[in-house]
PDB file of C-alpha atoms in Angstrom:
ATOM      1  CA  UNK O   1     -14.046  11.730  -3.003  1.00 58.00           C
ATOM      2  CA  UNK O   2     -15.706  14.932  -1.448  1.00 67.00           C
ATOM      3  CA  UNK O   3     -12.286  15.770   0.650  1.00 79.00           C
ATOM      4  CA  UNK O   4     -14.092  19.625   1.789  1.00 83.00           C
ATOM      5  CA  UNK O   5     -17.844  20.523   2.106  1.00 88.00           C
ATOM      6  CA  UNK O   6     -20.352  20.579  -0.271  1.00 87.00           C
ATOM      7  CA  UNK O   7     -20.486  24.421   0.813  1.00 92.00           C
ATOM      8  CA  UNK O   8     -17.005  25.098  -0.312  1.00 91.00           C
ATOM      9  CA  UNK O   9     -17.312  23.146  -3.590  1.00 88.00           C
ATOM     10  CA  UNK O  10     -20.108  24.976  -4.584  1.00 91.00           C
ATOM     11  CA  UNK O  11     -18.414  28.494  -3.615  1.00 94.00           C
ATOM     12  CA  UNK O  12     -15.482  27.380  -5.691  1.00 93.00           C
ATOM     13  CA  UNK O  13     -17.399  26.578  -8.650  1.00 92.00           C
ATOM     14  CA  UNK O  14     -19.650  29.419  -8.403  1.00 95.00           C
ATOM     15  CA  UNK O  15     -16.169  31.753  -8.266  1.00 97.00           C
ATOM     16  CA  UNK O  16     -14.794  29.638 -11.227  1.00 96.00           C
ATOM     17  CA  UNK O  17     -15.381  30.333 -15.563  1.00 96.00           C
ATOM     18  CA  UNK O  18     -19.172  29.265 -15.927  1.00 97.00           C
ATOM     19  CA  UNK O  19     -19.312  25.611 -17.247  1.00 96.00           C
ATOM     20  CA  UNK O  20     -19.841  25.836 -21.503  1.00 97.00           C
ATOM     21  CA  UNK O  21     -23.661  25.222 -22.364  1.00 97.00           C
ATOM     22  CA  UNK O  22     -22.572  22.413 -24.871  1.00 97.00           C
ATOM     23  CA  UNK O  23     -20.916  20.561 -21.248  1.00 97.00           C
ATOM     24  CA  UNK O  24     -23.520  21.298 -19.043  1.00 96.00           C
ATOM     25  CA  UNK O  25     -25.567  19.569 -21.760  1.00 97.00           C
ATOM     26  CA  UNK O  26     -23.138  16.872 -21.654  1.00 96.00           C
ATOM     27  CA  UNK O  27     -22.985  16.668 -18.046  1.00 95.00           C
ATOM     28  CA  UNK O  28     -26.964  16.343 -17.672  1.00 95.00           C
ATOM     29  CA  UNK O  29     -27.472  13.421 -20.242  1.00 95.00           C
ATOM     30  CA  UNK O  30     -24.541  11.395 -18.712  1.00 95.00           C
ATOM     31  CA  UNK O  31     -26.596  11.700 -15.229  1.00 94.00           C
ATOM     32  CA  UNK O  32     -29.891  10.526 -16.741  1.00 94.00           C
ATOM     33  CA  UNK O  33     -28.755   7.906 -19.180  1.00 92.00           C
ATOM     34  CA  UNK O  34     -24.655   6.212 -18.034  1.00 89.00           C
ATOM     35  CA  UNK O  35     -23.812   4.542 -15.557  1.00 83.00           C
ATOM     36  CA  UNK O  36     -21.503   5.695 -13.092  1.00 83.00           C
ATOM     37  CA  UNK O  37     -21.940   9.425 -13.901  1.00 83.00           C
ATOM     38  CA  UNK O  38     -19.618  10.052 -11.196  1.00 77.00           C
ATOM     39  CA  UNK O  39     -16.574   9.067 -13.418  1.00 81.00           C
ATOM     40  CA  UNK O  40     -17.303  12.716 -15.105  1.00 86.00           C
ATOM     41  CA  UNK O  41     -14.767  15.569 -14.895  1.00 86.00           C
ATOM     42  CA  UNK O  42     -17.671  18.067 -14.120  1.00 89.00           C
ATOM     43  CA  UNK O  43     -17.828  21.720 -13.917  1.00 93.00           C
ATOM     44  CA  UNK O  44     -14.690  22.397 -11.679  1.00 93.00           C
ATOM     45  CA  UNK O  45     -12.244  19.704 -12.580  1.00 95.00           C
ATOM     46  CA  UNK O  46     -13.333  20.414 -16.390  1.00 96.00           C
ATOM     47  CA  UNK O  47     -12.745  23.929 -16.035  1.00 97.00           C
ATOM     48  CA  UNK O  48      -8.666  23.598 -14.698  1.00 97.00           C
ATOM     49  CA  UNK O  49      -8.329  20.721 -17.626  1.00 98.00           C
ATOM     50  CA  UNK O  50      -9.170  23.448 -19.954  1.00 98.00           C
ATOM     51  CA  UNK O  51      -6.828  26.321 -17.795  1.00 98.00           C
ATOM     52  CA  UNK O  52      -3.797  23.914 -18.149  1.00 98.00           C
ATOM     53  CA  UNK O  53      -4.400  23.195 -21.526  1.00 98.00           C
ATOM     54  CA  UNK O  54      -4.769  26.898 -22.245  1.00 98.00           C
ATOM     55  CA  UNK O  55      -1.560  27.416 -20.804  1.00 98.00           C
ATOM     56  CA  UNK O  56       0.331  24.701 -22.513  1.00 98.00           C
ATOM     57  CA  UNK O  57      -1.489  25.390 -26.210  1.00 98.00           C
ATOM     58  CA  UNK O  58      -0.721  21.125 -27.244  1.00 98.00           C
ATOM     59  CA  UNK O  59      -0.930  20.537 -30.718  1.00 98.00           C
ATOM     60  CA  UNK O  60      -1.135  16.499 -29.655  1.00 98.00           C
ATOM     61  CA  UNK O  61      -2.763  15.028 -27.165  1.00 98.00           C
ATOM     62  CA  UNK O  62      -3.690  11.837 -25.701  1.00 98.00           C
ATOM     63  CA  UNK O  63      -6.801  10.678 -23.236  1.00 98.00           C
ATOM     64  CA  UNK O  64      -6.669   7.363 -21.779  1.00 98.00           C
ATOM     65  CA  UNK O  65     -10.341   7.123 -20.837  1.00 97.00           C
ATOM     66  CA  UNK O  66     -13.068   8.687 -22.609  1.00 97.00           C
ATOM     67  CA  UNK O  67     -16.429   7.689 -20.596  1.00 96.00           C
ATOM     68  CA  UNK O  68     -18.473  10.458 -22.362  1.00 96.00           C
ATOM     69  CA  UNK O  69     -16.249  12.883 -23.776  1.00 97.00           C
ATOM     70  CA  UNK O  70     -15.923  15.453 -21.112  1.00 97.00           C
ATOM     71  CA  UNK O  71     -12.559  16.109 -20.142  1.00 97.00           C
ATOM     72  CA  UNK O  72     -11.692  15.449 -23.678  1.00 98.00           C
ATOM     73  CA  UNK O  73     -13.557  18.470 -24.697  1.00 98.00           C
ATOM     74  CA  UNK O  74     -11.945  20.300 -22.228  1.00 98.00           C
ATOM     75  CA  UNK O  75      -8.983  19.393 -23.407  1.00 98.00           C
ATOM     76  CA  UNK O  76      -9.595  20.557 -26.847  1.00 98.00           C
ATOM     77  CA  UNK O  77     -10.113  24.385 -25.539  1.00 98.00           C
ATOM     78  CA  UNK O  78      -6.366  24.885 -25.541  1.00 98.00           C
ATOM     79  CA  UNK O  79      -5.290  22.724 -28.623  1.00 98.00           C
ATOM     80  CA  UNK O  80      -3.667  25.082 -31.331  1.00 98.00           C
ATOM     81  CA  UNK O  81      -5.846  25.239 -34.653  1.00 96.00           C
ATOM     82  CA  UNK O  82      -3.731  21.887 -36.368  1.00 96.00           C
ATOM     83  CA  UNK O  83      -4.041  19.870 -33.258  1.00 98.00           C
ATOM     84  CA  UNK O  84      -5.308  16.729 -32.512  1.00 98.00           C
ATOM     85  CA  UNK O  85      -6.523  14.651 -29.670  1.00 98.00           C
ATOM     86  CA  UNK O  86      -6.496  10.942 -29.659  1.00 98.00           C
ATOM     87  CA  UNK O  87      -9.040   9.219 -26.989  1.00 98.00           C
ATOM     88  CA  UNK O  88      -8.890   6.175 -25.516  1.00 98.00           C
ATOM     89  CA  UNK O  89     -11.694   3.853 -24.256  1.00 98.00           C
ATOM     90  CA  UNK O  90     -12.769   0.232 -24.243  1.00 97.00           C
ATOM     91  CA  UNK O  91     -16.458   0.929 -24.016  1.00 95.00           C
ATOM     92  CA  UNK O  92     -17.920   0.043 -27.017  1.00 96.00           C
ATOM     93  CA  UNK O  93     -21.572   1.402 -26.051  1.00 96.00           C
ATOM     94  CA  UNK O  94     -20.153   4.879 -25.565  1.00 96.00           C
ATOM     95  CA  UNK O  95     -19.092   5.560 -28.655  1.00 97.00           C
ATOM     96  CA  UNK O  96     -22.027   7.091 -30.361  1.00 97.00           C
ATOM     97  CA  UNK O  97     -22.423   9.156 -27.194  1.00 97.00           C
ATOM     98  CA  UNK O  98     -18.857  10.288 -27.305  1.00 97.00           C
ATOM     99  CA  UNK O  99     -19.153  11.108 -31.387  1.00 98.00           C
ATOM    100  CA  UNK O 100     -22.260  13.398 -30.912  1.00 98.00           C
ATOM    101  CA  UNK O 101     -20.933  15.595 -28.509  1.00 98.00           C
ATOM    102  CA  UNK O 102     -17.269  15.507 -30.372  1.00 98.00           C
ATOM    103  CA  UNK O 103     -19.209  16.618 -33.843  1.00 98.00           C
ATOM    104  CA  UNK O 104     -21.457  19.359 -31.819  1.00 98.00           C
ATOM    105  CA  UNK O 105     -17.881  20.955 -30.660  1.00 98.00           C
ATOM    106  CA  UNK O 106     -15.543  23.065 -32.694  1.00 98.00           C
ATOM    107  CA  UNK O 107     -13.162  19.704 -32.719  1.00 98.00           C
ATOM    108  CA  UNK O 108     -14.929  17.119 -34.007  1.00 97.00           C
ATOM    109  CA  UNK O 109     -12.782  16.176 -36.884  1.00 97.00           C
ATOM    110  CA  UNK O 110      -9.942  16.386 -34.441  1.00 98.00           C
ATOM    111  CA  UNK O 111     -10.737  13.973 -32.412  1.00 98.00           C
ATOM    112  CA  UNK O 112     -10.103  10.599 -32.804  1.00 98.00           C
ATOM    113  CA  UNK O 113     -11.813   7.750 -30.888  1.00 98.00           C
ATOM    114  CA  UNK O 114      -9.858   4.399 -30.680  1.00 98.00           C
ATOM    115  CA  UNK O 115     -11.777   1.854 -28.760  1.00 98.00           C
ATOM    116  CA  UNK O 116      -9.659  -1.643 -27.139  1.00 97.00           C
ATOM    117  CA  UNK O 117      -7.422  -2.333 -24.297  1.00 97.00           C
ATOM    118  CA  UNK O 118      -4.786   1.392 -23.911  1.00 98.00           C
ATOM    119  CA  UNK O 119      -2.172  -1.074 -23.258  1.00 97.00           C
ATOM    120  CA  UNK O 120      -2.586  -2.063 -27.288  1.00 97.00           C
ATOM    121  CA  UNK O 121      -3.149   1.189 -28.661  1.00 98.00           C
ATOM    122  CA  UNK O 122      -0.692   3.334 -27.349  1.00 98.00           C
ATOM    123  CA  UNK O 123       2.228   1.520 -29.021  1.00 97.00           C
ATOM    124  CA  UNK O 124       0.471   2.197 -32.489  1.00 97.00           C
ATOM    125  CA  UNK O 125       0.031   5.765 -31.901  1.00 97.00           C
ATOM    126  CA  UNK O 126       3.244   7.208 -34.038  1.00 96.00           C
ATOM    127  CA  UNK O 127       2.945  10.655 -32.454  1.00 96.00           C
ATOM    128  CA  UNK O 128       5.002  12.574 -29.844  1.00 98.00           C
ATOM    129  CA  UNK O 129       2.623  14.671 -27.246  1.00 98.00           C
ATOM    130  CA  UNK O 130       2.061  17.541 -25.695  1.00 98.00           C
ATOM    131  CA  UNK O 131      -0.716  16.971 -23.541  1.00 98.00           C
ATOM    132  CA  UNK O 132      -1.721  13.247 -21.816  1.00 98.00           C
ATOM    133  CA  UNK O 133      -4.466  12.831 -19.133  1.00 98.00           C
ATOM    134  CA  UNK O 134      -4.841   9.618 -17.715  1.00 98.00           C
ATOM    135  CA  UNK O 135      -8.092   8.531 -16.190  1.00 96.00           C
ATOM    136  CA  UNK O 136      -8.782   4.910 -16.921  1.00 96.00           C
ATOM    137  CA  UNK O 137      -8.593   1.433 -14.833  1.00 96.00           C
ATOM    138  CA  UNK O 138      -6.073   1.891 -12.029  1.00 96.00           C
ATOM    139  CA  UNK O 139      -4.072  -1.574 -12.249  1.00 96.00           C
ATOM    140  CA  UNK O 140      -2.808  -0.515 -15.419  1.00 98.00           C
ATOM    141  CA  UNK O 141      -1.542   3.395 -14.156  1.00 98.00           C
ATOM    142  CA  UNK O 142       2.418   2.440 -13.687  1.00 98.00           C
ATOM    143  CA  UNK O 143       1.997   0.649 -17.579  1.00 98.00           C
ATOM    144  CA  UNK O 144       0.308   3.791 -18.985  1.00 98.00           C
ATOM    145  CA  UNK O 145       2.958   6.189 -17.614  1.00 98.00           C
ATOM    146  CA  UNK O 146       6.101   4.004 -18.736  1.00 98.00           C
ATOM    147  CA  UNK O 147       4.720   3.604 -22.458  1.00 98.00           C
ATOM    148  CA  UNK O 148       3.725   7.139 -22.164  1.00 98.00           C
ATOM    149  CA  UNK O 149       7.032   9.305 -20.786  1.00 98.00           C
ATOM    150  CA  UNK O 150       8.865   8.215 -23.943  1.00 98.00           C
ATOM    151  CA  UNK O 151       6.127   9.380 -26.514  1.00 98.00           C
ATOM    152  CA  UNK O 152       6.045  12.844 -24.653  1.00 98.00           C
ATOM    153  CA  UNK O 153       7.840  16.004 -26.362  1.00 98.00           C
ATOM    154  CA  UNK O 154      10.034  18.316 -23.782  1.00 98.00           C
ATOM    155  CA  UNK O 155       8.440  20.290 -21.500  1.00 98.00           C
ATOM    156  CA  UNK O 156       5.157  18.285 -22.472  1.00 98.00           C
ATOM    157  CA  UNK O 157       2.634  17.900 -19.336  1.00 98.00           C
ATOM    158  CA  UNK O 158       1.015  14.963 -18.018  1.00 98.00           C
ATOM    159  CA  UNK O 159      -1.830  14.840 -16.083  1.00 98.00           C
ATOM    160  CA  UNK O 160      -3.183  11.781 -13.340  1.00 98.00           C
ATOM    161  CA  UNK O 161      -6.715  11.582 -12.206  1.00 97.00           C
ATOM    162  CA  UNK O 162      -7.831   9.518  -9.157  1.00 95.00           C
ATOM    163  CA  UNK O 163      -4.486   9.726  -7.429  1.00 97.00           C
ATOM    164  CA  UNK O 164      -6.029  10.423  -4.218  1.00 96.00           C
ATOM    165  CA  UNK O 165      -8.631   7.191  -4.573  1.00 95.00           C
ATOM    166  CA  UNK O 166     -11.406   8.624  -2.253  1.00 91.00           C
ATOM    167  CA  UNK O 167      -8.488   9.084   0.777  1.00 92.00           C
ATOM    168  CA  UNK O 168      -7.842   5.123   0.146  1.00 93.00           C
ATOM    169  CA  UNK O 169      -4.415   6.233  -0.291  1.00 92.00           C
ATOM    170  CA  UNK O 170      -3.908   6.751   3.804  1.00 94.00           C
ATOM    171  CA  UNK O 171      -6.057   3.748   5.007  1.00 94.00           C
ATOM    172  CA  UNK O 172      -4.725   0.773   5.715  1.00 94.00           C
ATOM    173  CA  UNK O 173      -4.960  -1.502   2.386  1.00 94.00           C
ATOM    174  CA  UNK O 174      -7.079  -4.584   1.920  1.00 93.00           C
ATOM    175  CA  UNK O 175      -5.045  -7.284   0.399  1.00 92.00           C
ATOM    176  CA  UNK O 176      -7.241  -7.716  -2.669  1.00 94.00           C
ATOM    177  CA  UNK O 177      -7.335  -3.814  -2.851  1.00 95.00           C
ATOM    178  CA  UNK O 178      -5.264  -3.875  -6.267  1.00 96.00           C
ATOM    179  CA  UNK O 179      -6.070  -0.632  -7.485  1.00 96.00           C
ATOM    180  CA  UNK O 180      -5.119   0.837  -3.925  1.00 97.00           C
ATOM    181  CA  UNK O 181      -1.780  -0.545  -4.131  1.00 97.00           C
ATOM    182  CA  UNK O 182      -0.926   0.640  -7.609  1.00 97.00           C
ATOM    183  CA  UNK O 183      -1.922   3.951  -7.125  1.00 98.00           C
ATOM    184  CA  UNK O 184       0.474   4.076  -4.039  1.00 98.00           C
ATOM    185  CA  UNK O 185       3.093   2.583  -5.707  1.00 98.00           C
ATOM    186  CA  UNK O 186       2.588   5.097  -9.020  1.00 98.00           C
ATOM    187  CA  UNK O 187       2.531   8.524  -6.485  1.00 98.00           C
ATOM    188  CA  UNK O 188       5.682   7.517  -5.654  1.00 98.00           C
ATOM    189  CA  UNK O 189       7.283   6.524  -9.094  1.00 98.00           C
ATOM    190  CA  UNK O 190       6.206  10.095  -9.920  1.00 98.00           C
ATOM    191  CA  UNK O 191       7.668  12.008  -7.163  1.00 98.00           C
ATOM    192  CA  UNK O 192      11.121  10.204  -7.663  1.00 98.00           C
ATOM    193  CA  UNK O 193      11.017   9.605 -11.646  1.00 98.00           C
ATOM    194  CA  UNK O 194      14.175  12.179 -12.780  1.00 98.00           C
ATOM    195  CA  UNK O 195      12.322  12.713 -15.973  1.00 98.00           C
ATOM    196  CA  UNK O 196       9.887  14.739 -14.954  1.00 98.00           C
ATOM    197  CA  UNK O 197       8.908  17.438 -12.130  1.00 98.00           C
ATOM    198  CA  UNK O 198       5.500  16.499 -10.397  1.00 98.00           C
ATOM    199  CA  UNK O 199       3.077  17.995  -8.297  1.00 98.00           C
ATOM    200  CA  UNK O 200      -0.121  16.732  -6.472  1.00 98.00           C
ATOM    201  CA  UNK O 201      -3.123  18.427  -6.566  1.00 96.00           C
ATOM    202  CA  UNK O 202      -6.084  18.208  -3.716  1.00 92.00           C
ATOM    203  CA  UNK O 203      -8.464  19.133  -6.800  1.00 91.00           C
ATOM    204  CA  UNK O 204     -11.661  17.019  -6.406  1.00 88.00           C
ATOM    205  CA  UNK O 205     -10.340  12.845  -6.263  1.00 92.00           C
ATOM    206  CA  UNK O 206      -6.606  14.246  -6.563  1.00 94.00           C
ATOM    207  CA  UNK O 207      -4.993  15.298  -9.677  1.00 97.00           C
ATOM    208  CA  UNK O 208      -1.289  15.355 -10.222  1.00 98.00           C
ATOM    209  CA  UNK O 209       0.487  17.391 -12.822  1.00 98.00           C
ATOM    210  CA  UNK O 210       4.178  16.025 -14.164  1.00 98.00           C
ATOM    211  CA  UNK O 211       5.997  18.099 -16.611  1.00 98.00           C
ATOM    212  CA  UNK O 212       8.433  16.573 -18.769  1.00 98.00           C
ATOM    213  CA  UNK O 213      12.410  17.135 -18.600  1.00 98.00           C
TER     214      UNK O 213
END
């Protein structure tokens, strides 16, 4: 997903806010003890999750993927005072992990962990948001956004991880390459969708901001 050199990443993040200590703490327990630590936000990404949310100032917001709890964290920098954010994961196993960094924060009691299939929960959520991120299995992207658009406030913002899938997005596809297909399929549903305004950022594995008509 490294789309510029390792050079310029580290100039960038050495030229952005310093990562918190209670995420950099975050960040080096996922590397020794989860797998996969390269589903993390991490310093850079983590730092323009909590710039947009800064500028937006949510009182709701929604996370469809947890892993460990960084980008929701994030998140939570720009929530006003008697916000919430409601987190999404299917990974049972992470939930303790998730909870002990959650309680360590400012947030903890306003965060809220529901763990099963997003597809279930979403519908049961009775809240209108300010705020989504969406960075959880692929297949189920152009799902996500259509039960999401109608549970967002005016104006609200909603942010897409992955949308660049490692360049995957400009190679030719594989037949079985599901994930591939969606994600083509969704960056174009979000460019022509009249309910929102979209843009696509090159930020580390692409990242694409739609605001809300």
């Amino acid at each position: 997903m490294h789309f510029i050199s390792q050079e310029l990443e580290d100039y960038i993040e050495q030229h952005s806010e310093n990562e918190p200590a209670l995420l950099a703490k975050l960040n080096k327990e996922t590397y020794q003890k989860i797998l996969l630590p390269r589903m993390l936000s991490g310093h850079f990404q983590g730092r323009v999750l909590s710039m947009l949310s800064k500028l937006i100032r949510p009182v709701n917001i929604l996370e469809i993927g947890t892993y460990t709890g960084y980008a929701a964290l994030c998140l939570c920098e720009g929530m006003q005072e008697n916000g919430q954010l409601h987190t999404i994961d299917i990974k049972e196993e992470l939930v303790d992990f998730q909870r002990k960094y959650f309680d360590a924060s400012p947030w903890g009691k306003q965060i809220f962990q529901h763990l099963g299939e997003a597809i279930d929960i979403i519908p049961t959520l009775d809240v209108k948001f300010d705020l989504v991120f969406i960075d959880a299995d692929k297949e189920n992207y152009l799902n996500y956004w259509e039960m999401i658009v109608p549970k967002m406030n005016k104006g609200g913002i909603i942010l897409s991880d992955n949308v660049l899938w490692s360049g995957k997005i400009l190679e030719p596809v594989h037949p079985n390459d599901i994930s591939t297909k969606v994600l083509l399929e969704y960056n174009q549903l979000l460019k022509d969708d009249p309910r929102v305004e979209t843009v696509l950022l090159p930020i580390r594995d692409g990242l694409t901001v739609s605001r809300v008509l």
